[in-house]
Structures are given as C-alpha cells and as structure tokens.
Coordinates of C-alpha atoms in Angstrom, one line a residue:
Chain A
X1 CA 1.1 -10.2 50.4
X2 CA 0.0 -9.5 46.8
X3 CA 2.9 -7.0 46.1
X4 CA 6.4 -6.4 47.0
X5 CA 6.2 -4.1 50.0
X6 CA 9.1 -2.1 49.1
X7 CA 8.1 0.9 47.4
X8 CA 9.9 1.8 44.4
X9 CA 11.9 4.3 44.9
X10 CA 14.0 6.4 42.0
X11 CA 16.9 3.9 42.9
X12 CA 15.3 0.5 42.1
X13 CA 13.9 1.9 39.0
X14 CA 17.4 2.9 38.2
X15 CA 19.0 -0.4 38.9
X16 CA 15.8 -2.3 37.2
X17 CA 16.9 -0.5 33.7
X18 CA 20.4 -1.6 34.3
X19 CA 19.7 -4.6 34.6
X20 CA 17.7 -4.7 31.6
X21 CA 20.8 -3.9 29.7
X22 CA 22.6 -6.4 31.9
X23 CA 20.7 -8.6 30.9
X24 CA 21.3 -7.9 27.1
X25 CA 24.9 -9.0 27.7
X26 CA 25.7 -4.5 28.3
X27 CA 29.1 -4.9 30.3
X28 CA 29.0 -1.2 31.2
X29 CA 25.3 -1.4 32.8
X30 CA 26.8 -4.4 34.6
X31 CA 29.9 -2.2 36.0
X32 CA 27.4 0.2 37.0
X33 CA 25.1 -2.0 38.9
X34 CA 28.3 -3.8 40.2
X35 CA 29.0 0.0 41.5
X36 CA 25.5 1.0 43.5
X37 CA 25.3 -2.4 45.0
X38 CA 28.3 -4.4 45.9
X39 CA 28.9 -2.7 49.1
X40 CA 25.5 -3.8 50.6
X41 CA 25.9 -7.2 49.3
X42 CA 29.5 -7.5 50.5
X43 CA 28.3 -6.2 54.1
X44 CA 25.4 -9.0 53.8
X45 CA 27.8 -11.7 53.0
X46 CA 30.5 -10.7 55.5
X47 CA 27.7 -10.5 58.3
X48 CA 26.9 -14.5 57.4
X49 CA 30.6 -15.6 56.5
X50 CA 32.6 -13.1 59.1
X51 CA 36.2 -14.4 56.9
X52 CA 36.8 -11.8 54.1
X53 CA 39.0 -13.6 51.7
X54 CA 35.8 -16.0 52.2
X55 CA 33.3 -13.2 51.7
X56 CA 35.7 -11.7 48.6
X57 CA 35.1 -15.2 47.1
X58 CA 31.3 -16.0 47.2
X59 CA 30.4 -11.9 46.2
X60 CA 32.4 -12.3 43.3
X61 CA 30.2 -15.8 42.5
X62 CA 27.3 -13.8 43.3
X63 CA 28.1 -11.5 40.5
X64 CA 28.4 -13.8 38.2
X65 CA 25.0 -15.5 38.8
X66 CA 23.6 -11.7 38.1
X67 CA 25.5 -11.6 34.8
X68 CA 23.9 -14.7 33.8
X69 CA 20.5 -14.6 35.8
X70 CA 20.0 -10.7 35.2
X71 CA 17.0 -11.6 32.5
X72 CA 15.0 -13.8 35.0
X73 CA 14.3 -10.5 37.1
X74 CA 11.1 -9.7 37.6
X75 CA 10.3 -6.2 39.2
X76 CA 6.7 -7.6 40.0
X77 CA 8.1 -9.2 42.7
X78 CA 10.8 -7.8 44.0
X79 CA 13.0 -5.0 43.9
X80 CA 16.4 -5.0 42.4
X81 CA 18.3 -4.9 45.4
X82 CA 15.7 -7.8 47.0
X83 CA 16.6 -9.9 44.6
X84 CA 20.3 -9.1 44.3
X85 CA 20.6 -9.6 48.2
X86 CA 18.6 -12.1 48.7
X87 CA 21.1 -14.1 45.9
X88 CA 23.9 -13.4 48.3
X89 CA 22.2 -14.3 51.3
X90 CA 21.5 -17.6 49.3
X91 CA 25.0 -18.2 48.7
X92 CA 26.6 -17.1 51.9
X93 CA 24.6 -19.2 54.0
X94 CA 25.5 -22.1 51.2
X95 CA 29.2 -22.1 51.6
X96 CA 28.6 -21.6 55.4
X97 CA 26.5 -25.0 55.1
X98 CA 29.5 -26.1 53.2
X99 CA 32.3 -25.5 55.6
X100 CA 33.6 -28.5 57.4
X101 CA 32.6 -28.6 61.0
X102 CA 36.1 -27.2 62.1
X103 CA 36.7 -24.7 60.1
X104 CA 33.5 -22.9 61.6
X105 CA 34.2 -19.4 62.2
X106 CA 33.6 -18.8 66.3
X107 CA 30.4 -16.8 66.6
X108 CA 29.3 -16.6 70.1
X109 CA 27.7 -13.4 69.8
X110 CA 25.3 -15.3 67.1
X111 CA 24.2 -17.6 69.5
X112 CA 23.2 -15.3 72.3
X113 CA 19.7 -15.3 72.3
X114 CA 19.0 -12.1 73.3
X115 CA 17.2 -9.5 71.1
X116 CA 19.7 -6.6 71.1
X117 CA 19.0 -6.0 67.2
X118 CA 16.6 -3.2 67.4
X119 CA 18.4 -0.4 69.5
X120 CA 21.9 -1.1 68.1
X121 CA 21.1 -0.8 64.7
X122 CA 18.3 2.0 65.0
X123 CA 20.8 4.8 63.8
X124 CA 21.0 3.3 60.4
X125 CA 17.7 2.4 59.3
X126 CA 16.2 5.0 57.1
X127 CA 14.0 2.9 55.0
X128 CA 10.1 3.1 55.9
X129 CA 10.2 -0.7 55.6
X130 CA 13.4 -1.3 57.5
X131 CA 11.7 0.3 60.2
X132 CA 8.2 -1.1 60.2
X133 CA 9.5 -4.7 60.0
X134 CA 12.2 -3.5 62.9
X135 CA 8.9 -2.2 65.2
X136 CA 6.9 -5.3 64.2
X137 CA 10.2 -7.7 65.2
X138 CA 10.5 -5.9 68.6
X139 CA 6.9 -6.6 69.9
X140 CA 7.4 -10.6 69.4
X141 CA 8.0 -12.6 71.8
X142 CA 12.2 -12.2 72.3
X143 CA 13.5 -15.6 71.9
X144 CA 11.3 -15.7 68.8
X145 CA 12.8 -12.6 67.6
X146 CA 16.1 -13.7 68.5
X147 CA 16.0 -16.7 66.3
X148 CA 14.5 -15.0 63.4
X149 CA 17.6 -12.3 63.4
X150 CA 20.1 -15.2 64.3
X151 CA 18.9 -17.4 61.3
X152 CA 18.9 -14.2 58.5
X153 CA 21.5 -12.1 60.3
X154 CA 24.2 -14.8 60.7
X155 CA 23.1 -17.8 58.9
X156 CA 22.7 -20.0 62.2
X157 CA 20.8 -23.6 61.6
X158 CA 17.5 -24.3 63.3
X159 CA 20.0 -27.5 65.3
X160 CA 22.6 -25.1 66.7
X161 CA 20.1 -22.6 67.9
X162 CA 18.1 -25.6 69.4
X163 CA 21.0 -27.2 70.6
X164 CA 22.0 -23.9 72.1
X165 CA 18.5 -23.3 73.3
X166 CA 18.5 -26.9 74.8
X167 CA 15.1 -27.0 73.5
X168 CA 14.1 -29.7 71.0
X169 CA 14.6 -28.3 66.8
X170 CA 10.6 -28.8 66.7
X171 CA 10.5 -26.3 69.6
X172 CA 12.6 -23.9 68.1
X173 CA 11.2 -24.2 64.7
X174 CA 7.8 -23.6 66.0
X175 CA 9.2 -20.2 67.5
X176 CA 10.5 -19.4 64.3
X177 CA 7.7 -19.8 62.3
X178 CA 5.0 -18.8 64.9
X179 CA 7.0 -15.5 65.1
X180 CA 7.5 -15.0 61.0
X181 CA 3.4 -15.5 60.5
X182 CA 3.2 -13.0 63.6
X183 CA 6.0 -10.5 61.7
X184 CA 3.6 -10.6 58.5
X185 CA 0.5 -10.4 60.2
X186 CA 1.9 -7.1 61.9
X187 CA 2.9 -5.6 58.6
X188 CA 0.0 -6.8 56.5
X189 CA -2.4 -5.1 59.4
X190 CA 0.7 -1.9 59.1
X191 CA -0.2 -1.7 56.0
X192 CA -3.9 -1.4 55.3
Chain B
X1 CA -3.7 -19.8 61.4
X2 CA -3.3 -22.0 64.6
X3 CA -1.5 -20.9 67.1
X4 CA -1.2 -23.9 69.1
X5 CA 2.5 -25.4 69.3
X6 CA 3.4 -29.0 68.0
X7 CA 5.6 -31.4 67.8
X8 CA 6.5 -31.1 64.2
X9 CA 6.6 -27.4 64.6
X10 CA 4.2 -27.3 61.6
X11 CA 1.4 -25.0 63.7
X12 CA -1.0 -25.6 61.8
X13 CA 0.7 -24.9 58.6
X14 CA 1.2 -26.6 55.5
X15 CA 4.1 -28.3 54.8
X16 CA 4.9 -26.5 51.8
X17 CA 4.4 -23.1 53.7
X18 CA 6.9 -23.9 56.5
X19 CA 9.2 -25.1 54.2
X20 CA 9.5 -21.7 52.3
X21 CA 9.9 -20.3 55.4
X22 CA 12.8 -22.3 56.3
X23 CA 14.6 -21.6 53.1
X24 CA 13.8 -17.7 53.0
X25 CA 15.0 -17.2 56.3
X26 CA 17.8 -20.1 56.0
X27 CA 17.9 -22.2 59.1
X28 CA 17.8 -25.4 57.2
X29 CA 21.1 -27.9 57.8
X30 CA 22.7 -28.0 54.1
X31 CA 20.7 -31.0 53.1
X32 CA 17.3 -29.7 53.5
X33 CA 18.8 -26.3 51.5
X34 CA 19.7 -28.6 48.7
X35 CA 16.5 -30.1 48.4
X36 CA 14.4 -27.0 49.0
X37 CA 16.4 -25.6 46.2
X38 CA 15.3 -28.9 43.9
X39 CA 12.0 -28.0 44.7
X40 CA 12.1 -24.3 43.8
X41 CA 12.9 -25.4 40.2
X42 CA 10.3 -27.6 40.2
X43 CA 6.9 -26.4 41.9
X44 CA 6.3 -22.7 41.4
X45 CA 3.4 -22.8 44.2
X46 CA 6.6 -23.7 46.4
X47 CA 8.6 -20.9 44.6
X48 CA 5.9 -17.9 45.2
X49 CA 6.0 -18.8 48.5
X50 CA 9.6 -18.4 49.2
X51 CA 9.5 -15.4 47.1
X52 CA 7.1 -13.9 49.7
X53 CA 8.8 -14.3 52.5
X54 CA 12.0 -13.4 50.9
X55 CA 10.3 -9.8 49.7
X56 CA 8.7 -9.9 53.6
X57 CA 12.5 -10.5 54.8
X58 CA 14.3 -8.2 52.8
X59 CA 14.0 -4.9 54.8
X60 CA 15.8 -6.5 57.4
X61 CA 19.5 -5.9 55.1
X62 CA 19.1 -2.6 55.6
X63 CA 20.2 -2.5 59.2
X64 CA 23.8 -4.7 58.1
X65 CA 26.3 -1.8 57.0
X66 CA 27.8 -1.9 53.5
X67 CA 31.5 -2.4 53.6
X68 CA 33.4 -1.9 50.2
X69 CA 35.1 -4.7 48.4
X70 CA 38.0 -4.4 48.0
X71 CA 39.0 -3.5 43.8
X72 CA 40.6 -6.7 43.1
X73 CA 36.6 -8.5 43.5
X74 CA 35.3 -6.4 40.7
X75 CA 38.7 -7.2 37.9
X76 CA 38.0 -10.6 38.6
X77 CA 34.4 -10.6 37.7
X78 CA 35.3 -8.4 34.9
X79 CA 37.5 -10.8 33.5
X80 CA 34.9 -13.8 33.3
X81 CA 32.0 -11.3 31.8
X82 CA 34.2 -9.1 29.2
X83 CA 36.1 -11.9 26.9
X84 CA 34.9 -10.4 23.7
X85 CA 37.7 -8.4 23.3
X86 CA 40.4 -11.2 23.9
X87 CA 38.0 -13.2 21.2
X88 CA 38.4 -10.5 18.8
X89 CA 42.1 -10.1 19.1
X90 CA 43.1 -13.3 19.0
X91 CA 41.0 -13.7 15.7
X92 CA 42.9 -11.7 13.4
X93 CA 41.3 -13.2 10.1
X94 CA 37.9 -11.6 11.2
X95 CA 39.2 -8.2 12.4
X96 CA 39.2 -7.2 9.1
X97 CA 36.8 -3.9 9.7
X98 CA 35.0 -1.3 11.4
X99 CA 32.1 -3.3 12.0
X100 CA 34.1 -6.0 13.3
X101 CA 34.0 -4.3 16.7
X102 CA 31.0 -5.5 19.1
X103 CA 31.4 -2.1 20.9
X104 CA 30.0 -0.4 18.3
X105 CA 27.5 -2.7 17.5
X106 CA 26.5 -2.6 21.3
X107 CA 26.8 0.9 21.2
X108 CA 24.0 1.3 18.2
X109 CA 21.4 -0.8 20.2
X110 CA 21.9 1.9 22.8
X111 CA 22.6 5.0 20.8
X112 CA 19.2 7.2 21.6
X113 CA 17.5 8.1 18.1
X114 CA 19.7 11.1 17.0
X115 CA 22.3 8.6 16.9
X116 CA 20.3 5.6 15.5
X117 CA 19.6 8.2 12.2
X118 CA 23.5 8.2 11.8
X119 CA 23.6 4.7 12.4
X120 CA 21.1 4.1 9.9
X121 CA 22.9 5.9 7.1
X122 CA 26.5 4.3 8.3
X123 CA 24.6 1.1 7.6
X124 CA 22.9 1.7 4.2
X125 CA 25.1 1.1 0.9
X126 CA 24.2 3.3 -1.9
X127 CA 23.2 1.1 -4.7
X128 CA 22.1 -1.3 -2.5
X129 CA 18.9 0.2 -1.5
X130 CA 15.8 -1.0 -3.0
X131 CA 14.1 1.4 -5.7
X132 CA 11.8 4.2 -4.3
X133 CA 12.8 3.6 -0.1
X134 CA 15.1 6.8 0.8
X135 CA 18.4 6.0 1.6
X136 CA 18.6 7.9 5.1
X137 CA 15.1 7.7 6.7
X138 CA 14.8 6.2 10.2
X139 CA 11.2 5.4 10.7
X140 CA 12.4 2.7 13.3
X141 CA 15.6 2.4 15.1
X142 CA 18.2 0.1 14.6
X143 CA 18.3 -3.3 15.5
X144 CA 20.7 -5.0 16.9
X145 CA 21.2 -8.7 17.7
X146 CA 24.3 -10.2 19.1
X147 CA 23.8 -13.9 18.5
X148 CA 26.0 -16.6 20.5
X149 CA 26.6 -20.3 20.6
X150 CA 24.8 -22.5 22.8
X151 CA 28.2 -22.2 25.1
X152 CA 27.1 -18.1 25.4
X153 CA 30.1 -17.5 22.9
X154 CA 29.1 -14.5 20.8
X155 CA 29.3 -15.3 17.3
X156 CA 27.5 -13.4 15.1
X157 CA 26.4 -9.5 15.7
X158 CA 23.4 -8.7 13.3
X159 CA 22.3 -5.3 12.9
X160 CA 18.4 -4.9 11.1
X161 CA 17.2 -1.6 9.3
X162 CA 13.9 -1.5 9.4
X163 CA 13.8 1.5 6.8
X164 CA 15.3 -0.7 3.8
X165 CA 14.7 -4.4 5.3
X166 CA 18.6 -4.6 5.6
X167 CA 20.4 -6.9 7.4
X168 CA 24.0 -7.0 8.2
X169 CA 26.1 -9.2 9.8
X170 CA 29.5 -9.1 11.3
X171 CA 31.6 -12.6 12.2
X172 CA 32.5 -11.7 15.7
X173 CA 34.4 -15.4 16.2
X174 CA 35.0 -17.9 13.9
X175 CA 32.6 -21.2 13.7
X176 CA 33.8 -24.0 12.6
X177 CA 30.3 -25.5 12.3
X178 CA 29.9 -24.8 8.5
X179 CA 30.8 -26.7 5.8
X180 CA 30.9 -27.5 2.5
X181 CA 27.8 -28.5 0.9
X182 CA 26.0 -26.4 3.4
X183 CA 24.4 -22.7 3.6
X184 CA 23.7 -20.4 6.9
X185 CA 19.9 -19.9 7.0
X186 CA 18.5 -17.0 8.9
X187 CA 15.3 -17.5 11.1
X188 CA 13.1 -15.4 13.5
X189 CA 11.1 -16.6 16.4
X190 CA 8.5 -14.6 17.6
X191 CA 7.0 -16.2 21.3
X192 CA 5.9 -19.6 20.6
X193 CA 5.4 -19.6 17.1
X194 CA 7.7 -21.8 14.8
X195 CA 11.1 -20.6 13.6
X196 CA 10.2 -18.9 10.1
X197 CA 12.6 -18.4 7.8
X198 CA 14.2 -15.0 6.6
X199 CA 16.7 -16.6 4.0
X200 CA 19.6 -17.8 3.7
X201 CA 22.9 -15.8 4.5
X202 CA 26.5 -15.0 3.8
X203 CA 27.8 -14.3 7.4
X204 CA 31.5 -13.9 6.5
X205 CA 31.1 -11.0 3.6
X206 CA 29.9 -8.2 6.2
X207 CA 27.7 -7.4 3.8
X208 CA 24.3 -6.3 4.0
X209 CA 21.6 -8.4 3.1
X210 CA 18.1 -7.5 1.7
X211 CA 15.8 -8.9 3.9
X212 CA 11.9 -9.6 1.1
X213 CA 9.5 -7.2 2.5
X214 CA 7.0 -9.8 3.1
X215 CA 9.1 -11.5 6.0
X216 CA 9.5 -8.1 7.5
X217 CA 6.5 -8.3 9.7
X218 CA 7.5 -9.1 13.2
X219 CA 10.9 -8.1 13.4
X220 CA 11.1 -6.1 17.0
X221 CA 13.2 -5.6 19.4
X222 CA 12.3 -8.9 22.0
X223 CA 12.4 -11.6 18.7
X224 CA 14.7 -14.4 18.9
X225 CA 17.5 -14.6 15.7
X226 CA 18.6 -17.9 15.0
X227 CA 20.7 -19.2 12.7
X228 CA 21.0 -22.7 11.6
X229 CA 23.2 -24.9 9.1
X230 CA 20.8 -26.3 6.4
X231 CA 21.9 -27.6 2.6
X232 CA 22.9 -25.3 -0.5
X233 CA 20.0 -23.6 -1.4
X234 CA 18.2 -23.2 2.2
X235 CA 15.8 -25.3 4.3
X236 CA 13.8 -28.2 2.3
X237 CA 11.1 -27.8 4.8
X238 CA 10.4 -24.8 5.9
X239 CA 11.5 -25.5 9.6
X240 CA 15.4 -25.5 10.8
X241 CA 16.3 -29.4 10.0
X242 CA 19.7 -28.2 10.3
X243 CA 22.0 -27.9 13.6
X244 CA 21.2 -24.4 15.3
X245 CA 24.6 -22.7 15.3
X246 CA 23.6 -19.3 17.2
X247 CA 21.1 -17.4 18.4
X248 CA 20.6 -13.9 19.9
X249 CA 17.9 -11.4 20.9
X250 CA 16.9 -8.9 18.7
X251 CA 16.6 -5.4 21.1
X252 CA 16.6 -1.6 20.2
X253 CA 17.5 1.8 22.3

C-alpha cells in the first residue's frame, strides 16, 4: 500500500489543521481536537483496558504524547484519527503488558475464538473502509480472523491465545500473519 | 508470498515484516513490544512497515463505540499543557504591559489578515520607523515566534514586521541565564544552513528592534529563532559560541 487507504474526508482535513496549530503550542486548537476525538480514543482504550479509572489514566497520557508529538504528524501517511488511535492503542496494550499477572482484568469473552465480530458490530460501521476490511476479515479462515480481532480488539498476547488455542505460539502466529497478508491482499485487489 | 506454514511462523516472510506485524496488531508479550519499539526509532525500513499495517488496521476502530470521558480527564490534561498563565502571574516583575500577555501574541499569529493590518500598526512606534517605509502597510503578516527553553518553558515571545524589519520582544519568564559581561544575540535558522546572525538584542525593554534590511531575507513563517548568550558587543565569530538560551518557530496566520 503506497497510500493511506482512508480517504480524506472534510473531518481529517479539519482535525489535520488543528493539529497544525497544536503543534505550534495553540492550546485552544488542542481543546478542540481533545473535543472531536476523545470519545473514540476513550472507547478504544476501554475496549483493551475494560477498568475505567485505568482507561481515565492512560487517555489522559495519550493526550499528552499529542501535545508534544502533534508536529511529527504526517498526513501522507495517515489520517489524524489513525494516528491519534493508533497512539492509544499503543499505550493501552502497554499498561495491559504492564499489569502484574494478578491484577489481569477477567476477559473470557476475549478468549473465545469464535468470529462473532462482523454481525454484532454491523449496525455501526458507516465508513467505506470499516466495511471493506470488515467483508475482507469475514471470508478468512475464522480462527484466523478470531485472533486478528482478539489481538487489536482486546490487546490479547500471541501466548495466551496459543495457550488458549492449545496450539503451539508458532502455530498461532502463523494464523495471524497468514490471515493479515490474506486481509491486505483482499483490500489491495478491493481496491484496484 | 508463501503460503506454506512453519515452525517459526515466519511463512515465508521476512523477519522484519512479521515483526511489524506483530507490533501493529499487538500480540507481542511486553518484552518484544519494548524492543520493537527500540527498533522503530532506529530503522525507518522497520518503521514504514509498521506504519502500513497500522493505516491497513485502522478501520477496524470504527466498529468499537466511543464512550465520553468523563470532564475531570480533560482539566487534568489542561493543567499540564496551559502553565503559561500561572508563569505569568507568578512573575510580577515582567507583567509590566500589554504585550506581556502570550494570548495576544498567540492570537496575532492567528489573527486572519484584516487583523494582522491592526496588529501591524499596534506594533509600529512612530519615530521609530525607518525613513521612506509607511508606517501602516502590511505587505506580509505578522510574525510571531514564541521561543522556549530547552525544558519547553516559554521564554521569549518575538513578534517580526516584515513591513519595517521590526522586531519585538516580550519577556514571557524570567532567565537567569544572562549575565554581566554578556549580550543576548538573535539568530535565524533556515533548514540546514548555519545559525546567521540578526544582532544582538535587548529582550527585557519590550522594545522594538530594527532588524538591517540585508538580514531580512529568509525570515518566514517555518524558520527557527534562536537566541544565544555571547560577549558585549555580539558573536566574535559569526556562529553562536555562546550557550543557546531559547528557541522558537517562527509561523504566521
């Protein structure tokens, strides 16, 4: 993929000028951005984390690293909300990585292989891309797809899915990446 | 690619490839995150890949439902970005005029040009304007710099009129890094080319500043301002030889 393969709609433009004067220290274009995308960010981090005082704590971190990072954006390679997300995703699974193995927050659903993502969530994609990667997703093979939503959905290691699984972490890691080059094949061939 | 399964569930890929998938998606135990992260600083072949992926990934968030934080996140993140205020207030000796306010300042890099005209005549002193330039003719915006210490404390806000080469400065926090014996020297940076010298200053007056109309070329919104400490009468060299006390970006509406 030579381009982001979002397209960019009037919102990212919007959010890419505010964080142009972000990143010129513009506290008010900060508040603003703060304002379009928190909520998305919190419901990203809360989906990996599941504790909200937890959640509260790492979004707040995450918009912090925006206040300071907000010049290294590029919009040649992502969208604003890409790369705002994909910061929280970074730090969300970070802090889970950094629980002790107690405190892990029970998440049985998470480890249910079984690729119910698709049909439950259908009623709230209304991106073009959110539903050509969803269509591409469903047509791979379901434990593959399974571990692929597990892993960026909920922040589960390649050792508990495996463990899980009872199949060896090669195994499992070959599903996952056999079934990401299969995802970008389908959506490179989508997309010519 | 190979679709034929082994042991090292590499497939057929390279390592480098199936690592950045492992870190986009974020399957790794905390160990390999920590040194995938490492690498991304590192090798940018590495980071392009993950960058890939991550774009590939991203649709994906739009099937999790935003939930509201609660207002208590956002006061606490506005009281680590916003301390300029509470630096300005607890520096009474500074406060001593309008343009000791970093709003304002702010505000004239964003003002839109209607606004930058007004600014323009707010900032030129009669009598202070070099023969034969009129005294209110914006035939560039304002510019603005707010220069900071290498901590990210702003210091210094500069504001540039390019109609009469003026420069003004207004002492947003005190810096104890001056001394006798020594002089503030302004500098410009422009990409890769050496610092080059615009003069030497008087930051605490708030006065504006004649900038020579030969060292005018290249100021633009996007230059670095730096100012550095060098002995009375500026630079011996040519070149900062002095420690770098601020710097800022210059930028316009």
């Amino acid at each position: 993929m030579s381009r982001p393969n979002q397209p960019f709609t009037t919102g990212s433009t919007e959010l890419a000028a505010l964080l142009v004067r972000v990143a010129d220290g513009d506290a008010a274009a900060f508040q603003a951005f703060y304002d379009r995308t928190s909520a998305k960010l919190f419901g990203v981090i809360l989906r990996i984390l599941i504790e909200r005082q937890e959640s509260e704590d790492v979004l707040q971190e995450v918009y912090l690293i925006v206040w300071r990072k907000a010049a290294t954006f590029d919009a040649a390679k992502a969208s604003p909300i890409t790369w705002a997300a994909t910061i929280a995703r970074n730090r969300a699974i970070d802090r889970l990585r950094a629980r002790p193995p107690r405190a892990q927050v029970p998440m049985e659903a998470a480890f249910d292989l079984v690729d119910d993502g698709p049909a439950q969530d259908a009623g709230l994609i209304h991106d073009q891309d959110a539903r050509r990667i969803a269509a591409a997703l469903s047509t791979l093979e379901p434990r593959h797809a399974a571990a692929i939503r597990a892993c960026y959905f909920d922040g589960v290691t390649y050792d508990e899915l495996a463990a899980r699984e009872q199949v060896p972490v090669g195994t499992l890691k070959s599903w996952v990446r056999r079934g990401l080059i299969r995802l970008r094949d389908l959506l490179e061939g989508s997309q010519a | 690619m190979s679709q034929q399964p082994q042991p090292n569930g590499l497939d057929g890929l390279t390592e480098l490839e199936a690592l950045a998938m492992d870190h986009a998606l974020g399957g790794g135990s905390r160990a390999e995150r920590k040194a995938a992260e490492l690498r991304l600083l590192s090798d940018p072949e590495f980071r392009a890949a993950v960058e890939r992926w991550q774009v590939m990934l991203a649709p994906l968030d739009d099937v999790t439902p935003g939930i509201a934080p609660p207002p208590s996140v956002w006061a606490a993140i506005a009281a680590e970005v916003e301390p300029q205020p509470r630096l300005a207030a607890a520096l009474p000796a500074v406060a001593g005029g309008w343009w000791n306010n970093l709003g304002l300042w702010r505000w004239l890099a964003f003002a839109g040009p209607v606004l930058a005209a007004v600014a323009v005549a707010v900032l030129v002193q009669p009598g202070a304007v070099a023969p034969g330039v009129p005294a209110i003719v914006a035939d560039g915006p304002a510019l603005v710099a707010t220069l900071a210490d290498a901590d990210g404390k702003p210091l210094i806000a500069a504001a540039f009129d390019p109609a009469n080469g003026q420069v003004r400065f207004a002492p947003v926090a005190a810096s104890d890094k001056a001394t006798g014996g020594t002089v503030p020297e302004l500098w410009v940076i422009e990409g890769k080319n050496p610092p080059r010298s615009l003069g030497v200053i008087d930051i605490a007056a708030g006065r504006s500043q004649t900038i020579p109309r030969d060292r005018l070329a290249g100021l633009k919104p996007g230059v670095i301002l730096a100012i550095s400490i060098e002995p009375t009468g500026g630079s011996p060299t040519g070149a900062p030889t002095g420690p770098v006390i601020a710097t800022g970006k210059l930028s316009a509406d």
